[in-house]
PDB file of C-alpha atoms in Angstrom:
ATOM      1  CA  MET A1404     145.806 112.910  41.212  1.00 64.00           C
ATOM      2  CA  GLN A1405     144.845 109.650  41.316  1.00 66.00           C
ATOM      3  CA  ASN A1406     146.389 106.230  40.526  1.00 71.00           C
ATOM      4  CA  GLY A1407     149.418 108.474  39.412  1.00 76.00           C
ATOM      5  CA  GLU A1408     147.177 110.699  36.727  1.00 86.00           C
ATOM      6  CA  PHE A1409     145.875 114.014  36.762  1.00 89.00           C
ATOM      7  CA  GLY A1410     142.480 114.057  36.047  1.00 88.00           C
ATOM      8  CA  ILE A1411     140.797 117.971  34.930  1.00 89.00           C
ATOM      9  CA  ILE A1412     138.696 119.563  37.668  1.00 89.00           C
ATOM     10  CA  GLY A1413     138.435 122.899  35.903  1.00 89.00           C
ATOM     11  CA  PHE A1414     138.824 125.346  32.485  1.00 87.00           C
ATOM     12  CA  VAL A1415     139.730 128.786  33.155  1.00 88.00           C
ATOM     13  CA  GLU A1416     139.439 130.903  29.022  1.00 86.00           C
ATOM     14  CA  GLY A1417     142.704 132.681  27.847  1.00 82.00           C
ATOM     15  CA  ASN A1418     142.445 136.537  26.450  1.00 81.00           C
ATOM     16  CA  GLY A1419     144.152 135.055  23.730  1.00 78.00           C
ATOM     17  CA  THR A1420     147.440 136.227  22.074  1.00 77.00           C
ATOM     18  CA  THR A1421     148.797 139.129  23.575  1.00 80.00           C
ATOM     19  CA  THR A1422     151.964 140.775  24.172  1.00 86.00           C
ATOM     20  CA  GLU A1423     151.042 141.968  28.140  1.00 88.00           C
ATOM     21  CA  ILE A1424     150.571 140.029  31.393  1.00 89.00           C
ATOM     22  CA  GLN A1425     147.695 137.469  31.538  1.00 85.00           C
ATOM     23  CA  ASN A1426     147.147 136.834  35.291  1.00 89.00           C
ATOM     24  CA  TYR A1427     144.467 133.572  35.353  1.00 86.00           C
ATOM     25  CA  SER A1428     143.204 131.827  38.764  1.00 88.00           C
ATOM     26  CA  PHE A1429     140.760 128.766  39.303  1.00 87.00           C
ATOM     27  CA  THR A1430     139.542 128.425  43.611  1.00 85.00           C
ATOM     28  CA  ASP A1431     139.393 124.375  44.253  1.00 86.00           C
ATOM     29  CA  GLU A1432     137.469 124.579  46.981  1.00 76.00           C
ATOM     30  CA  ASN A1433     136.464 122.254  49.516  1.00 67.00           C
ATOM     31  CA  LEU A1434     139.729 120.166  50.195  1.00 75.00           C
ATOM     32  CA  LEU A1435     140.096 117.496  51.903  1.00 76.00           C
ATOM     33  CA  PRO A1436     142.947 117.868  54.118  1.00 78.00           C
ATOM     34  CA  GLY A1437     146.100 115.777  52.460  1.00 85.00           C
ATOM     35  CA  THR A1438     148.655 116.852  50.152  1.00 89.00           C
ATOM     36  CA  HIS A1439     146.986 117.512  46.536  1.00 89.00           C
ATOM     37  CA  ALA A1440     149.542 118.249  43.885  1.00 91.00           C
ATOM     38  CA  TYR A1441     148.675 119.992  40.686  1.00 92.00           C
ATOM     39  CA  ARG A1442     149.781 120.985  36.973  1.00 92.00           C
ATOM     40  CA  LEU A1443     148.450 124.212  34.210  1.00 91.00           C
ATOM     41  CA  LYS A1444     147.672 122.279  30.886  1.00 90.00           C
ATOM     42  CA  GLN A1445     148.288 125.982  28.514  1.00 88.00           C
ATOM     43  CA  VAL A1446     146.325 124.739  25.056  1.00 87.00           C
ATOM     44  CA  ASP A1447     147.408 126.955  22.219  1.00 85.00           C
ATOM     45  CA  PHE A1448     144.534 128.457  19.625  1.00 83.00           C
ATOM     46  CA  ASP A1449     146.614 125.499  17.124  1.00 86.00           C
ATOM     47  CA  GLY A1450     145.618 122.573  19.270  1.00 86.00           C
ATOM     48  CA  THR A1451     149.370 122.443  20.815  1.00 90.00           C
ATOM     49  CA  SER A1452     149.930 122.043  24.783  1.00 90.00           C
ATOM     50  CA  GLU A1453     152.249 122.195  27.085  1.00 91.00           C
ATOM     51  CA  LEU A1454     152.366 120.761  30.831  1.00 92.00           C
ATOM     52  CA  SER A1455     153.690 123.089  33.664  1.00 92.00           C
ATOM     53  CA  ASP A1456     155.604 121.990  36.652  1.00 94.00           C
ATOM     54  CA  VAL A1457     153.827 119.336  39.438  1.00 94.00           C
ATOM     55  CA  ILE A1458     153.250 122.125  42.717  1.00 93.00           C
ATOM     56  CA  GLU A1459     152.170 120.192  45.924  1.00 93.00           C
ATOM     57  CA  VAL A1460     149.695 122.714  48.463  1.00 91.00           C
ATOM     58  CA  GLU A1461     148.881 121.444  51.814  1.00 89.00           C
ATOM     59  CA  VAL A1462     145.898 121.505  52.779  1.00 83.00           C
ATOM     60  CA  LEU A1463     145.712 121.231  56.680  1.00 82.00           C
ATOM     61  CA  THR A1464     143.290 120.090  59.555  1.00 83.00           C
ATOM     62  CA  PRO A1465     141.703 122.564  61.653  1.00 89.00           C
ATOM     63  CA  ILE A1466     142.290 122.360  65.422  1.00 91.00           C
ATOM     64  CA  GLU A1467     139.349 123.525  66.511  1.00 95.00           C
ATOM     65  CA  TYR A1468     136.056 124.602  65.645  1.00 97.00           C
ATOM     66  CA  SER A1469     136.074 127.738  63.688  1.00 98.00           C
ATOM     67  CA  LEU A1470     132.524 130.141  62.560  1.00 98.00           C
ATOM     68  CA  SER A1471     133.816 133.106  60.767  1.00 98.00           C
ATOM     69  CA  GLN A1472     131.782 136.743  59.680  1.00 98.00           C
ATOM     70  CA  ASN A1473     130.212 136.404  56.605  1.00 98.00           C
ATOM     71  CA  TYR A1474     131.209 138.319  54.041  1.00 97.00           C
ATOM     72  CA  PRO A1475     130.794 141.347  52.832  1.00 97.00           C
ATOM     73  CA  ASN A1476     128.562 142.229  55.390  1.00 97.00           C
ATOM     74  CA  PRO A1477     126.125 144.210  54.678  1.00 97.00           C
ATOM     75  CA  PHE A1478     125.692 142.173  51.300  1.00 98.00           C
ATOM     76  CA  ASN A1479     123.669 141.700  48.788  1.00 96.00           C
ATOM     77  CA  PRO A1480     122.087 139.551  47.498  1.00 96.00           C
ATOM     78  CA  SER A1481     124.763 137.251  48.053  1.00 97.00           C
ATOM     79  CA  THR A1482     127.623 136.439  50.884  1.00 98.00           C
ATOM     80  CA  THR A1483     129.649 133.649  51.635  1.00 98.00           C
ATOM     81  CA  ILE A1484     130.669 131.720  54.972  1.00 98.00           C
ATOM     82  CA  SER A1485     133.560 130.304  56.545  1.00 97.00           C
ATOM     83  CA  TYR A1486     133.464 127.469  58.872  1.00 97.00           C
ATOM     84  CA  SER A1487     136.001 124.950  59.902  1.00 95.00           C
ATOM     85  CA  ILE A1488     135.456 120.943  62.040  1.00 96.00           C
ATOM     86  CA  PRO A1489     138.720 119.691  63.688  1.00 94.00           C
ATOM     87  CA  ALA A1490     136.219 116.662  63.533  1.00 93.00           C
ATOM     88  CA  ASP A1491     134.275 114.760  61.269  1.00 94.00           C
ATOM     89  CA  GLY A1492     130.932 114.939  62.192  1.00 96.00           C
ATOM     90  CA  TYR A1493     126.997 116.524  61.407  1.00 98.00           C
ATOM     91  CA  VAL A1494     127.193 119.437  60.329  1.00 99.00           C
ATOM     92  CA  THR A1495     123.839 122.295  59.981  1.00 99.00           C
ATOM     93  CA  LEU A1496     124.567 126.064  59.516  1.00 99.00           C
ATOM     94  CA  ARG A1497     120.766 127.904  59.193  1.00 99.00           C
ATOM     95  CA  VAL A1498     120.129 130.907  59.399  1.00 99.00           C
ATOM     96  CA  TYR A1499     117.104 133.060  61.804  1.00 99.00           C
ATOM     97  CA  ASP A1500     115.497 136.084  60.855  1.00 98.00           C
ATOM     98  CA  VAL A1501     115.145 138.339  64.104  1.00 97.00           C
ATOM     99  CA  LEU A1502     112.395 136.812  65.624  1.00 98.00           C
ATOM    100  CA  GLY A1503     114.181 133.782  65.363  1.00 97.00           C
ATOM    101  CA  ASN A1504     112.350 131.431  62.640  1.00 98.00           C
ATOM    102  CA  GLU A1505     114.338 129.476  60.361  1.00 98.00           C
ATOM    103  CA  VAL A1506     114.537 130.858  57.131  1.00 98.00           C
ATOM    104  CA  ALA A1507     117.542 129.425  55.082  1.00 98.00           C
ATOM    105  CA  SER A1508     118.986 125.972  55.599  1.00 98.00           C
ATOM    106  CA  LEU A1509     122.744 126.459  54.366  1.00 99.00           C
ATOM    107  CA  VAL A1510     124.522 122.876  55.528  1.00 98.00           C
ATOM    108  CA  ASP A1511     122.520 120.004  57.204  1.00 98.00           C
ATOM    109  CA  GLU A1512     124.603 116.676  56.854  1.00 98.00           C
ATOM    110  CA  GLN A1513     127.297 114.462  57.513  1.00 97.00           C
ATOM    111  CA  LYS A1514     131.017 117.086  56.805  1.00 95.00           C
ATOM    112  CA  GLN A1515     134.498 115.941  57.163  1.00 91.00           C
ATOM    113  CA  SER A1516     136.979 117.163  59.145  1.00 91.00           C
ATOM    114  CA  GLY A1517     138.172 120.444  57.518  1.00 88.00           C
ATOM    115  CA  ILE A1518     137.798 124.276  56.117  1.00 89.00           C
ATOM    116  CA  PHE A1519     134.430 124.978  54.244  1.00 93.00           C
ATOM    117  CA  ASP A1520     132.991 128.163  52.513  1.00 94.00           C
ATOM    118  CA  VAL A1521     129.090 128.404  52.488  1.00 97.00           C
ATOM    119  CA  HIS A1522     127.253 130.672  49.210  1.00 97.00           C
ATOM    120  CA  PHE A1523     124.630 132.243  50.558  1.00 98.00           C
ATOM    121  CA  ASN A1524     121.682 134.041  48.052  1.00 98.00           C
ATOM    122  CA  ALA A1525     119.009 136.014  49.718  1.00 98.00           C
ATOM    123  CA  SER A1526     117.253 137.527  47.638  1.00 97.00           C
ATOM    124  CA  ALA A1527     114.433 135.967  48.340  1.00 96.00           C
ATOM    125  CA  LEU A1528     114.506 137.640  51.042  1.00 98.00           C
ATOM    126  CA  SER A1529     113.758 141.232  53.006  1.00 97.00           C
ATOM    127  CA  SER A1530     116.017 144.104  54.275  1.00 98.00           C
ATOM    128  CA  GLY A1531     117.216 143.331  57.947  1.00 98.00           C
ATOM    129  CA  VAL A1532     119.358 141.356  60.533  1.00 98.00           C
ATOM    130  CA  TYR A1533     119.789 137.941  60.187  1.00 99.00           C
ATOM    131  CA  TYR A1534     122.032 135.880  61.903  1.00 99.00           C
ATOM    132  CA  TYR A1535     123.134 132.169  61.598  1.00 99.00           C
ATOM    133  CA  THR A1536     123.697 129.722  63.694  1.00 99.00           C
ATOM    134  CA  LEU A1537     126.313 126.624  63.342  1.00 99.00           C
ATOM    135  CA  LYS A1538     126.437 122.994  64.840  1.00 98.00           C
ATOM    136  CA  ALA A1539     129.064 120.805  65.150  1.00 97.00           C
ATOM    137  CA  SER A1540     129.378 118.411  67.810  1.00 94.00           C
ATOM    138  CA  GLU A1541     129.097 120.217  71.594  1.00 95.00           C
ATOM    139  CA  PHE A1542     130.254 122.929  69.123  1.00 98.00           C
ATOM    140  CA  THR A1543     127.460 126.548  68.341  1.00 98.00           C
ATOM    141  CA  SER A1544     127.947 129.319  66.949  1.00 99.00           C
ATOM    142  CA  THR A1545     126.147 132.183  65.999  1.00 99.00           C
ATOM    143  CA  LYS A1546     127.418 135.217  64.533  1.00 99.00           C
ATOM    144  CA  LYS A1547     124.806 138.213  62.484  1.00 98.00           C
ATOM    145  CA  LEU A1548     124.589 138.540  58.964  1.00 98.00           C
ATOM    146  CA  VAL A1549     122.891 142.319  57.621  1.00 98.00           C
ATOM    147  CA  LEU A1550     121.512 142.305  53.952  1.00 98.00           C
ATOM    148  CA  MET A1551     120.724 145.891  52.707  1.00 97.00           C
ATOM    149  CA  LYS A1552     118.589 145.532  48.982  1.00 90.00           C
TER     150      LYS A1552
END
């Protein structure tokens, strides 16, 4: 919500008229720390709509740097790498082969503090063991990932 007005951040197609319970989900990714307000708008086939109650979600600032194990691992061909940074700063996230050659640069930019998910598609790489390294401020961490085709 900005200036008291809600904006559209996504759309999920419904399953039509049904008497069975339906579950829907949408993820608002890479939010900055703070309080975020959401509401849903249900639109029927005839164009009528109904708004849900407003809910607020608190996104906290991480208290430490961290690099999580990618998931899934082993993977084919894509995986997700999560990391958190407690302060604004320049961040790099790179993938290396077992010989130390850089095979992918996933993040190379200034970031605000927060928790981030990075999707890595390794379809152009061969099966094998790779390493990913996060560098932010004085923090450096490396983890192993396994690509199995």
